[in-house]
Amino acid sequence: MEKMEAKRRIVLVPVPAQGHVTPMMQLGKALNLKGFSITVVEGKFNKVSSSSQNFPGFEFVTIPESLPESVLEKLGPIEFLIELNKTSEASFKDCIAQLLLQQGNDIACIIYDEYMYFCGAAAKEFKIPSFIFSTSSAINQVSRCVLSKLSAEKFLVDMEDPEVQEKLVDNLNPLRYKDLPTSGVGPLDRLFELCREIVNKRTASAVIINTVKCLESSPLTRLQHELGIPVYALGPLHITVSAASGLLEEDRSCIEWLNKQKPRSVIYISLGSIVQMQTKEVLEMAWGLANSNQPFLWVIRPGSITGFEWIESLPEEVSKMVSERGYIVKWAPQIEVLEHPAVGGFWSHCGWNSTLESIVEGVPMICRPFDGEQKLNALSLESIWRIGFQVQSEVERGGVERAVKRLIVEEEGAEMRERALVLKEKLKASVRSGGSSYNALEEIVNYLKTE
Ligand SMILES: O=c1ccn([C@@H]2O[C@H](COP(=O)(O)OP(=O)(O)O[C@H]3O[C@H](CO)[C@@H](O)[C@H](O)[C@H]3O)[C@@H](O)[C@H]2O)c(=O)[nH]1
């Protein structure tokens, strides 16, 4: 009898946040289908192992030294990540040493989220190949390379000059210096330090990125040039494999509600898994949506309105008006919502997963980015792909009403939808046999099998 080839193990290290876990687990599933065994190393909160039933055969390991979620609230995201990397390095080395013992030295590769750069030390020490995985756009990666070379102090002074603000970043048209993702994340010097750590490739053999060549051809070329190692664009991963790793329970009743709405009439509103809103903005949104006269499906996560558990801060008259025209859920089956024929547009914070998911369904977008990286995605959606437009950061009811009508009712929205449908076909083609993302995955698999 022919001897079965032993499966080789891949260790995945995701960031414990929905927008990062989802694509990492999709990558794990894709590699598992290609014959690799998967071990997921995780920390103390937002554990993927809570949905382990969706990943039969995967092994889940917890690092004992990782930081609790309360530290994230105390330190803010940048300091938390810097601290997490410091505290996790030694325990991750121990964890890999253990795994090597158990697996008879059979670890083909460590694939770590770009923010989990502490993994680099273990890869180096045990001479295990490593890949860096990026869950955001290539333009964001390139922007980080640009920022990592700047001094925070000088940047702040330079940016006082309006001419510098408007200056295009070399070969990255339409990106201007003022578009670089520096806002909303804390002190600039700490952000630049984090950028330097993230773009430091250490001993990694390649970067895997959840984007698509036809969307980001020039940033991808520039990224490869900046990093000097191969960059594999194999997105959108969610259409390569389905891998349910939701950290919140989906409310499927919204699909029944959508079934009762007219084709392309509904605006879907979701701001991802992290964004927080103030009550004032929520109220302006509610009035604007109601005044638009279009039906709407609105995801409001528990705890996402600052200071409140859920939507108890909405006055009764607003709740009544909302329920007449709209439907609110705590968490939706987003991909299914976007592919529903009743959905005509997506009001989004432009997280990278939401951006890809919307394009794959040919749904045009109203862009309301919150932090710097989302602003880059909004810029691409508005100025490069021309399948969405941005609303001003100060959200007020008149602006909300106009934006919804512009996208769902007016000719301009229809044109955006047409362009989105063209992109949809291109993205689908990229993951089919012979497509750019399909080929990138094949190259990775061949590399891992021969290492
Ligand atoms: O009701 C909902 C709302 C969202 N989602 C899913 O949650 C994910 C959200 O991801 P994303 O759109 O990327 O937003 P964030 O959760 O905010 O993701 C973080 O991670 C992303 C990837 O690095 C970044 O682009 C974002 O800026 C960052 O905030 C998507 O897969 C959605 O399908 C649901 O399933 N149901």
Short mmCIF file of C-alpha atoms and ligand atoms in Angstrom, two decimals:
data_model
loop_
_atom_site.label_atom_id
_atom_site.label_comp_id
_atom_site.label_asym_id
_atom_site.label_seq_id
_atom_site.Cartn_x
_atom_site.Cartn_y
_atom_site.Cartn_z
CA MET A 1 0.00 0.00 0.00
CA GLU A 2 1.22 3.50 -0.83
CA LYS A 3 2.51 5.35 2.19
CA MET A 4 0.39 8.39 3.12
CA GLU A 5 2.40 11.59 3.01
CA ALA A 6 2.52 13.10 6.51
CA LYS A 7 0.56 16.35 6.83
CA ARG A 8 2.73 19.32 7.61
CA ARG A 9 1.67 21.71 10.29
CA ILE A 10 1.16 25.45 9.95
CA VAL A 11 0.95 27.66 13.02
CA LEU A 12 -1.38 30.65 12.71
CA VAL A 13 -1.23 33.63 15.05
CA PRO A 14 -4.20 36.01 14.59
CA VAL A 15 -4.97 39.31 16.32
CA PRO A 16 -7.96 38.73 18.64
CA ALA A 17 -10.37 41.02 16.79
CA GLN A 18 -13.10 40.05 14.32
CA GLY A 19 -11.65 41.94 11.34
CA HIS A 20 -8.36 40.05 11.78
CA VAL A 21 -9.57 36.64 12.95
CA THR A 22 -11.97 36.20 10.02
CA PRO A 23 -9.42 36.43 7.17
CA MET A 24 -6.77 34.50 9.15
CA MET A 25 -9.16 31.61 9.68
CA GLN A 26 -10.15 31.72 6.02
CA LEU A 27 -6.47 31.43 5.13
CA GLY A 28 -6.16 28.53 7.59
CA LYS A 29 -9.09 26.77 5.99
CA ALA A 30 -7.68 27.30 2.48
CA LEU A 31 -4.33 25.80 3.54
CA ASN A 32 -6.06 22.97 5.39
CA LEU A 33 -7.90 22.07 2.17
CA LYS A 34 -4.49 21.92 0.48
CA GLY A 35 -3.39 19.24 2.95
CA PHE A 36 -1.79 21.14 5.85
CA SER A 37 -2.67 20.65 9.52
CA ILE A 38 -3.45 23.86 11.33
CA THR A 39 -2.61 25.01 14.86
CA VAL A 40 -4.05 28.35 15.99
CA VAL A 41 -2.22 30.12 18.81
CA GLU A 42 -4.43 32.58 20.67
CA GLY A 43 -4.53 34.83 23.71
CA LYS A 44 -7.01 35.22 26.52
CA PHE A 45 -9.92 37.02 24.86
CA ASN A 46 -11.96 36.88 21.64
CA LYS A 47 -10.90 33.28 21.33
CA VAL A 48 -11.45 31.69 17.92
CA SER A 49 -11.64 28.34 19.67
CA SER A 50 -15.15 29.39 20.75
CA SER A 51 -16.17 28.56 17.16
CA SER A 52 -13.87 25.52 16.93
CA GLN A 53 -16.80 23.35 15.76
CA ASN A 54 -16.46 25.16 12.40
CA PHE A 55 -12.84 24.08 12.14
CA PRO A 56 -12.76 20.32 12.56
CA GLY A 57 -9.23 18.98 12.93
CA PHE A 58 -7.74 22.37 13.85
CA GLU A 59 -5.73 22.51 17.06
CA PHE A 60 -6.08 25.55 19.38
CA VAL A 61 -3.39 26.56 21.86
CA THR A 62 -3.53 29.45 24.37
CA ILE A 63 -0.46 31.51 25.26
CA PRO A 64 -0.46 31.86 29.06
CA GLU A 65 1.27 35.26 29.19
CA SER A 66 -0.99 37.23 26.85
CA LEU A 67 -2.64 40.46 28.08
CA PRO A 68 -6.31 40.61 29.21
CA GLU A 69 -8.87 42.79 27.38
CA SER A 70 -9.06 45.26 30.28
CA VAL A 71 -5.50 46.36 29.43
CA LEU A 72 -6.67 47.28 25.92
CA GLU A 73 -9.27 49.63 27.38
CA LYS A 74 -6.68 51.15 29.71
CA LEU A 75 -3.82 51.60 27.24
CA GLY A 76 -5.59 52.21 23.91
CA PRO A 77 -4.80 50.20 20.76
CA ILE A 78 -1.23 51.35 19.96
CA GLU A 79 0.25 50.98 23.46
CA PHE A 80 -1.65 47.74 23.90
CA LEU A 81 -0.13 46.23 20.78
CA ILE A 82 3.39 47.37 21.68
CA GLU A 83 2.95 45.93 25.19
CA LEU A 84 1.36 42.71 23.92
CA ASN A 85 4.34 42.09 21.69
CA LYS A 86 6.75 42.62 24.58
CA THR A 87 4.91 40.32 26.95
CA SER A 88 4.17 37.54 24.47
CA GLU A 89 7.60 36.93 22.95
CA ALA A 90 8.96 34.54 25.60
CA SER A 91 5.72 32.60 26.09
CA PHE A 92 5.32 32.17 22.34
CA LYS A 93 8.85 30.73 22.14
CA ASP A 94 7.91 28.25 24.89
CA CYS A 95 4.74 27.41 23.03
CA ILE A 96 6.62 26.71 19.77
CA ALA A 97 9.23 24.63 21.64
CA GLN A 98 6.37 22.50 23.04
CA LEU A 99 4.71 22.15 19.65
CA LEU A 100 7.99 21.09 18.03
CA LEU A 101 8.36 18.38 20.65
CA GLN A 102 4.81 17.15 20.12
CA GLN A 103 4.90 17.41 16.32
CA GLY A 104 8.30 15.79 15.84
CA ASN A 105 9.75 19.07 14.52
CA ASP A 106 7.17 19.18 11.79
CA ILE A 107 6.19 22.83 11.53
CA ALA A 108 6.22 23.99 7.93
CA CYS A 109 5.66 27.65 8.73
CA ILE A 110 4.45 30.23 11.24
CA ILE A 111 2.00 32.67 9.69
CA TYR A 112 1.45 35.65 11.93
CA ASP A 113 -0.72 38.73 11.72
CA GLU A 114 1.48 41.74 10.99
CA TYR A 115 0.61 43.16 14.44
CA MET A 116 1.85 40.00 16.18
CA TYR A 117 5.48 40.64 15.29
CA PHE A 118 6.67 38.97 18.52
CA CYS A 119 6.43 35.72 16.52
CA GLY A 120 9.49 36.72 14.51
CA ALA A 121 11.83 35.92 17.42
CA ALA A 122 10.60 32.32 17.75
CA ALA A 123 10.74 31.78 13.97
CA LYS A 124 14.35 32.96 14.01
CA GLU A 125 15.40 30.98 17.08
CA PHE A 126 13.92 27.68 15.86
CA LYS A 127 14.75 28.37 12.19
CA ILE A 128 11.15 27.93 11.12
CA PRO A 129 10.04 29.69 7.94
CA SER A 130 7.57 32.49 8.61
CA PHE A 131 5.06 34.54 6.61
CA ILE A 132 3.55 37.84 7.66
CA PHE A 133 -0.19 38.10 7.05
CA SER A 134 -1.82 41.44 6.41
CA THR A 135 -5.58 41.82 6.75
CA SER A 136 -5.69 45.35 5.37
CA SER A 137 -5.13 46.93 1.97
CA ALA A 138 -1.80 47.18 0.13
CA ILE A 139 -2.08 50.97 0.06
CA ASN A 140 -2.18 50.88 3.87
CA GLN A 141 0.96 48.77 3.97
CA VAL A 142 2.76 51.15 1.64
CA SER A 143 1.64 54.12 3.73
CA ARG A 144 3.14 52.44 6.79
CA CYS A 145 6.43 52.01 4.94
CA VAL A 146 6.34 55.76 4.21
CA LEU A 147 5.48 56.64 7.84
CA SER A 148 8.11 54.29 9.26
CA LYS A 149 10.81 56.44 7.65
CA LEU A 150 9.53 59.75 9.06
CA SER A 151 10.23 61.52 12.30
CA ALA A 152 7.01 62.26 14.18
CA GLU A 153 8.27 65.65 15.34
CA LYS A 154 9.25 66.79 11.86
CA PHE A 155 6.06 65.40 10.32
CA LEU A 156 3.93 67.43 12.72
CA VAL A 157 5.80 70.64 11.85
CA ASP A 158 5.78 69.93 8.09
CA MET A 159 2.06 69.22 8.14
CA GLU A 160 1.34 72.72 9.37
CA ASP A 161 2.12 73.83 5.82
CA PRO A 162 -1.01 73.43 3.62
CA GLU A 163 1.23 72.82 0.58
CA VAL A 164 2.81 69.79 2.25
CA GLN A 165 -0.62 68.50 3.24
CA GLU A 166 -1.78 68.55 -0.38
CA LYS A 167 1.49 67.11 -1.77
CA LEU A 168 1.14 63.73 -3.47
CA VAL A 169 3.06 60.86 -1.87
CA ASP A 170 5.64 59.69 -4.46
CA ASN A 171 4.09 57.45 -7.12
CA LEU A 172 0.96 56.88 -5.05
CA ASN A 173 -1.50 59.17 -6.78
CA PRO A 174 -4.15 60.14 -5.50
CA LEU A 175 -2.64 59.72 -2.00
CA ARG A 176 -1.64 63.06 -0.45
CA TYR A 177 0.40 63.52 2.71
CA LYS A 178 -2.76 64.53 4.57
CA ASP A 179 -4.30 61.16 3.64
CA LEU A 180 -1.57 59.12 5.35
CA PRO A 181 -3.23 57.04 8.09
CA THR A 182 -2.15 58.95 11.18
CA SER A 183 -5.43 60.05 12.74
CA GLY A 184 -7.56 58.62 15.51
CA VAL A 185 -5.03 56.23 16.96
CA GLY A 186 -3.07 58.13 19.64
CA PRO A 187 0.34 59.85 19.81
CA LEU A 188 2.20 60.02 16.49
CA ASP A 189 5.63 58.96 17.78
CA ARG A 190 4.17 55.72 19.18
CA LEU A 191 2.25 55.09 15.95
CA PHE A 192 5.44 55.57 13.92
CA GLU A 193 7.24 53.16 16.24
CA LEU A 194 4.53 50.56 15.68
CA CYS A 195 4.79 51.15 11.90
CA ARG A 196 8.54 50.48 12.08
CA GLU A 197 7.91 47.19 13.89
CA ILE A 198 5.21 46.15 11.44
CA VAL A 199 7.25 46.83 8.30
CA ASN A 200 10.29 45.12 9.84
CA LYS A 201 10.09 41.80 8.05
CA ARG A 202 12.55 40.06 10.40
CA THR A 203 13.23 36.58 8.96
CA ALA A 204 9.90 36.31 7.13
CA SER A 205 10.06 34.74 3.66
CA ALA A 206 7.04 36.58 2.29
CA VAL A 207 4.01 38.72 3.02
CA ILE A 208 0.53 37.34 2.38
CA ILE A 209 -2.09 40.00 1.91
CA ASN A 210 -5.87 39.78 1.64
CA THR A 211 -6.17 42.01 -1.40
CA VAL A 212 -6.47 41.53 -5.14
CA LYS A 213 -4.08 42.49 -7.91
CA CYS A 214 -6.78 44.07 -10.08
CA LEU A 215 -7.76 46.40 -7.21
CA GLU A 216 -4.32 47.42 -6.00
CA SER A 217 -1.79 46.71 -8.71
CA SER A 218 0.49 49.72 -8.20
CA PRO A 219 0.52 49.69 -4.36
CA LEU A 220 1.37 45.97 -4.55
CA THR A 221 4.33 46.61 -6.85
CA ARG A 222 5.50 49.41 -4.60
CA LEU A 223 5.09 47.23 -1.50
CA GLN A 224 7.16 44.43 -2.95
CA HIS A 225 9.85 46.98 -3.80
CA GLU A 226 9.78 48.50 -0.29
CA LEU A 227 9.92 45.16 1.54
CA GLY A 228 12.25 43.25 -0.78
CA ILE A 229 10.43 39.92 -0.25
CA PRO A 230 7.60 38.35 -2.26
CA VAL A 231 4.13 39.76 -1.61
CA TYR A 232 1.29 37.33 -2.32
CA ALA A 233 -2.10 38.96 -2.91
CA LEU A 234 -4.63 36.17 -2.50
CA GLY A 235 -7.86 37.94 -1.67
CA PRO A 236 -10.72 38.14 -1.31
CA LEU A 237 -10.26 35.15 0.96
CA HIS A 238 -13.94 34.96 1.86
CA ILE A 239 -14.79 33.74 -1.64
CA THR A 240 -11.91 31.27 -1.76
CA VAL A 241 -13.25 29.45 1.30
CA SER A 242 -16.06 29.89 3.75
CA ALA A 243 -14.90 29.81 7.36
CA ALA A 244 -17.46 31.01 9.91
CA SER A 245 -15.53 32.50 12.82
CA GLY A 246 -18.04 35.06 14.11
CA LEU A 247 -17.30 36.22 17.64
CA LEU A 248 -20.91 37.49 17.99
CA GLU A 249 -24.14 35.66 17.31
CA GLU A 250 -25.78 36.55 13.98
CA ASP A 251 -29.42 37.65 14.00
CA ARG A 252 -30.82 35.92 10.94
CA SER A 253 -34.29 37.46 11.30
CA CYS A 254 -33.07 40.37 9.18
CA ILE A 255 -33.01 38.12 6.12
CA GLU A 256 -36.76 37.53 6.50
CA TRP A 257 -37.22 41.29 6.78
CA LEU A 258 -35.08 41.81 3.64
CA ASN A 259 -37.21 39.25 1.78
CA LYS A 260 -40.15 41.65 2.13
CA GLN A 261 -38.34 44.67 0.64
CA LYS A 262 -38.18 45.82 -3.00
CA PRO A 263 -35.08 44.99 -5.07
CA ARG A 264 -32.13 47.36 -4.46
CA SER A 265 -34.18 49.59 -2.16
CA VAL A 266 -32.46 48.93 1.19
CA ILE A 267 -29.48 50.75 2.63
CA TYR A 268 -27.47 48.46 4.91
CA ILE A 269 -25.58 50.21 7.72
CA SER A 270 -22.76 48.53 9.59
CA LEU A 271 -19.61 49.93 11.14
CA GLY A 272 -17.71 46.69 11.74
CA SER A 273 -16.66 45.22 15.05
CA ILE A 274 -14.73 48.06 16.73
CA VAL A 275 -16.15 51.53 15.93
CA GLN A 276 -17.87 53.48 18.70
CA MET A 277 -20.49 56.15 18.06
CA GLN A 278 -21.77 59.02 20.19
CA THR A 279 -25.51 59.23 20.93
CA LYS A 280 -25.72 62.50 18.97
CA GLU A 281 -24.42 60.86 15.79
CA VAL A 282 -26.73 57.89 16.22
CA LEU A 283 -29.70 60.23 16.53
CA GLU A 284 -28.70 62.23 13.45
CA MET A 285 -28.29 58.95 11.57
CA ALA A 286 -31.72 57.78 12.70
CA TRP A 287 -33.47 60.98 11.60
CA GLY A 288 -31.58 61.12 8.30
CA LEU A 289 -32.39 57.50 7.50
CA ALA A 290 -36.06 57.97 8.33
CA ASN A 291 -36.26 61.18 6.26
CA SER A 292 -34.67 59.45 3.25
CA ASN A 293 -37.83 57.34 2.93
CA GLN A 294 -35.74 54.31 2.02
CA PRO A 295 -35.93 51.08 4.04
CA PHE A 296 -32.79 50.43 6.07
CA LEU A 297 -31.13 47.57 7.90
CA TRP A 298 -28.92 48.87 10.69
CA VAL A 299 -26.38 46.91 12.74
CA ILE A 300 -25.88 48.47 16.17
CA ARG A 301 -23.50 46.30 18.20
CA PRO A 302 -24.11 46.09 21.96
CA GLY A 303 -21.79 48.63 23.59
CA SER A 304 -21.09 50.53 20.37
CA ILE A 305 -22.92 53.68 21.52
CA THR A 306 -20.54 55.22 24.01
CA GLY A 307 -21.84 54.92 27.58
CA PHE A 308 -24.80 52.67 26.77
CA GLU A 309 -25.48 48.97 26.67
CA TRP A 310 -27.39 49.08 23.41
CA ILE A 311 -30.05 51.43 21.97
CA GLU A 312 -31.79 52.44 25.18
CA SER A 313 -30.47 56.01 24.65
CA LEU A 314 -32.78 56.48 21.64
CA PRO A 315 -35.90 58.49 22.59
CA GLU A 316 -39.18 56.62 22.11
CA GLU A 317 -40.32 58.75 19.14
CA VAL A 318 -37.04 57.91 17.35
CA SER A 319 -37.35 54.21 18.10
CA LYS A 320 -40.92 54.27 16.78
CA MET A 321 -39.94 56.09 13.60
CA VAL A 322 -36.99 53.72 13.08
CA SER A 323 -39.17 50.64 13.48
CA GLU A 324 -41.64 51.93 10.87
CA ARG A 325 -39.08 52.01 8.08
CA GLY A 326 -36.08 50.11 9.29
CA TYR A 327 -34.80 47.06 11.09
CA ILE A 328 -32.08 47.06 13.75
CA VAL A 329 -29.99 44.04 14.71
CA LYS A 330 -27.04 43.56 17.06
CA TRP A 331 -25.02 41.58 14.49
CA ALA A 332 -26.00 40.51 10.98
CA PRO A 333 -24.93 37.70 8.64
CA GLN A 334 -23.18 40.43 6.64
CA ILE A 335 -22.15 38.51 3.54
CA GLU A 336 -25.65 37.11 3.14
CA VAL A 337 -27.10 40.58 3.62
CA LEU A 338 -24.83 42.09 0.97
CA GLU A 339 -25.73 39.41 -1.55
CA HIS A 340 -29.46 39.86 -0.94
CA PRO A 341 -31.25 41.39 -3.99
CA ALA A 342 -33.08 43.92 -1.77
CA VAL A 343 -29.82 45.62 -0.74
CA GLY A 344 -28.99 48.64 -2.88
CA GLY A 345 -26.15 50.22 -0.92
CA PHE A 346 -23.85 49.86 2.08
CA TRP A 347 -23.19 52.66 4.60
CA SER A 348 -19.86 51.51 5.97
CA HIS A 349 -16.88 52.54 8.09
CA CYS A 350 -14.80 51.04 5.24
CA GLY A 351 -13.01 48.33 7.22
CA TRP A 352 -11.07 46.30 4.69
CA ASN A 353 -13.19 43.14 5.07
CA SER A 354 -16.42 45.08 4.61
CA THR A 355 -14.93 46.84 1.59
CA LEU A 356 -14.00 43.54 -0.10
CA GLU A 357 -17.31 41.91 0.85
CA SER A 358 -19.26 44.80 -0.66
CA ILE A 359 -17.28 44.82 -3.91
CA VAL A 360 -17.68 41.06 -4.28
CA GLU A 361 -21.46 41.54 -4.21
CA GLY A 362 -21.35 44.57 -6.52
CA VAL A 363 -22.84 46.83 -3.81
CA PRO A 364 -21.85 50.53 -3.96
CA MET A 365 -20.97 52.29 -0.72
CA ILE A 366 -21.45 55.39 1.38
CA CYS A 367 -18.11 55.79 3.11
CA ARG A 368 -17.99 57.00 6.70
CA PRO A 369 -14.43 56.10 7.76
CA PHE A 370 -13.39 56.54 11.39
CA ASP A 371 -9.67 55.86 11.67
CA GLY A 372 -6.78 56.48 9.31
CA GLU A 373 -6.62 53.14 7.52
CA GLN A 374 -10.36 53.23 6.82
CA LYS A 375 -9.89 56.68 5.28
CA LEU A 376 -7.47 55.15 2.78
CA ASN A 377 -10.05 52.55 1.80
CA ALA A 378 -12.66 55.30 1.45
CA LEU A 379 -10.28 57.23 -0.78
CA SER A 380 -9.80 54.20 -3.05
CA LEU A 381 -13.55 53.56 -3.16
CA GLU A 382 -14.30 57.16 -4.06
CA SER A 383 -11.40 58.24 -6.26
CA ILE A 384 -9.89 55.10 -7.79
CA TRP A 385 -12.66 52.53 -8.15
CA ARG A 386 -15.45 55.18 -8.12
CA ILE A 387 -18.00 52.89 -6.50
CA GLY A 388 -18.73 54.98 -3.44
CA PHE A 389 -18.48 58.46 -1.97
CA GLN A 390 -17.51 59.90 1.38
CA VAL A 391 -19.75 61.71 3.84
CA GLN A 392 -18.28 64.47 5.96
CA SER A 393 -17.04 63.40 9.37
CA GLU A 394 -19.68 65.56 11.12
CA VAL A 395 -22.77 63.46 10.47
CA GLU A 396 -26.06 65.43 10.44
CA ARG A 397 -29.54 64.36 9.38
CA GLY A 398 -29.73 66.42 6.16
CA GLY A 399 -26.39 64.97 4.96
CA VAL A 400 -27.51 61.42 5.80
CA GLU A 401 -30.78 61.85 3.90
CA ARG A 402 -29.01 63.31 0.83
CA ALA A 403 -26.33 60.59 0.84
CA VAL A 404 -28.89 57.77 0.96
CA LYS A 405 -30.93 59.27 -1.89
CA ARG A 406 -27.78 59.92 -3.92
CA LEU A 407 -26.76 56.26 -3.68
CA ILE A 408 -30.08 54.43 -3.81
CA VAL A 409 -32.34 56.68 -5.86
CA GLU A 410 -30.25 58.88 -8.14
CA GLU A 411 -28.54 58.14 -11.45
CA GLU A 412 -25.09 58.69 -9.91
CA GLY A 413 -25.70 55.75 -7.56
CA ALA A 414 -26.79 53.57 -10.47
CA GLU A 415 -23.52 54.35 -12.27
CA MET A 416 -21.54 53.42 -9.18
CA ARG A 417 -23.47 50.15 -8.99
CA GLU A 418 -22.59 49.39 -12.61
CA ARG A 419 -18.91 49.95 -11.94
CA ALA A 420 -19.16 47.82 -8.79
CA LEU A 421 -20.68 44.99 -10.82
CA VAL A 422 -17.74 45.11 -13.25
CA LEU A 423 -15.30 44.90 -10.32
CA LYS A 424 -17.32 42.05 -8.81
CA GLU A 425 -16.71 39.92 -11.91
CA LYS A 426 -12.99 40.76 -11.86
CA LEU A 427 -12.69 39.75 -8.22
CA LYS A 428 -14.52 36.51 -8.79
CA ALA A 429 -12.27 35.74 -11.77
CA SER A 430 -9.17 36.34 -9.63
CA VAL A 431 -9.93 33.36 -7.37
CA ARG A 432 -10.84 31.00 -10.22
CA SER A 433 -8.29 28.65 -11.77
CA GLY A 434 -5.65 30.77 -13.51
CA GLY A 435 -6.69 33.99 -11.72
CA SER A 436 -4.10 36.11 -9.88
CA SER A 437 -5.23 35.17 -6.35
CA TYR A 438 -5.64 31.52 -7.27
CA ASN A 439 -2.08 31.46 -8.61
CA ALA A 440 -0.74 33.25 -5.51
CA LEU A 441 -2.25 30.57 -3.25
CA GLU A 442 -0.77 27.81 -5.45
CA GLU A 443 2.67 29.45 -5.20
CA ILE A 444 2.44 29.63 -1.41
CA VAL A 445 1.41 25.99 -1.18
CA ASN A 446 4.26 24.90 -3.47
CA TYR A 447 6.72 26.90 -1.41
CA LEU A 448 5.48 25.34 1.84
CA LYS A 449 5.53 21.82 0.45
CA THR A 450 9.11 22.10 -0.74
CA GLU A 451 10.55 23.94 2.28
O1 LIG B 1 -23.18 42.73 11.68
C1 LIG B 1 -22.08 42.41 11.24
C2 LIG B 1 -21.03 43.34 11.08
C3 LIG B 1 -19.84 42.89 10.59
N1 LIG B 1 -19.65 41.58 10.29
C4 LIG B 1 -18.35 41.09 9.79
O2 LIG B 1 -17.29 41.64 10.58
C5 LIG B 1 -16.18 41.92 9.76
C6 LIG B 1 -15.78 43.35 10.00
O3 LIG B 1 -14.52 43.57 9.43
P1 LIG B 1 -14.07 45.00 8.87
O4 LIG B 1 -15.05 45.52 7.93
O5 LIG B 1 -12.69 44.85 8.32
O6 LIG B 1 -14.13 45.97 10.11
P2 LIG B 1 -13.47 45.93 11.60
O7 LIG B 1 -14.12 44.90 12.38
O8 LIG B 1 -13.57 47.32 12.09
O9 LIG B 1 -11.94 45.54 11.29
C7 LIG B 1 -10.67 45.98 11.75
O10 LIG B 1 -9.75 45.21 10.95
C8 LIG B 1 -9.80 45.50 9.55
C9 LIG B 1 -8.82 44.57 8.86
O11 LIG B 1 -7.50 44.80 9.24
C10 LIG B 1 -9.49 46.96 9.29
O12 LIG B 1 -9.58 47.25 7.90
C11 LIG B 1 -10.46 47.84 10.07
O13 LIG B 1 -10.16 49.21 9.88
C12 LIG B 1 -10.36 47.47 11.56
O14 LIG B 1 -11.24 48.27 12.33
C13 LIG B 1 -16.59 41.65 8.31
O15 LIG B 1 -16.07 40.42 7.88
C14 LIG B 1 -18.10 41.58 8.38
O16 LIG B 1 -18.69 40.67 7.45
C15 LIG B 1 -20.67 40.66 10.44
O17 LIG B 1 -20.51 39.48 10.14
N2 LIG B 1 -21.86 41.12 10.91
#
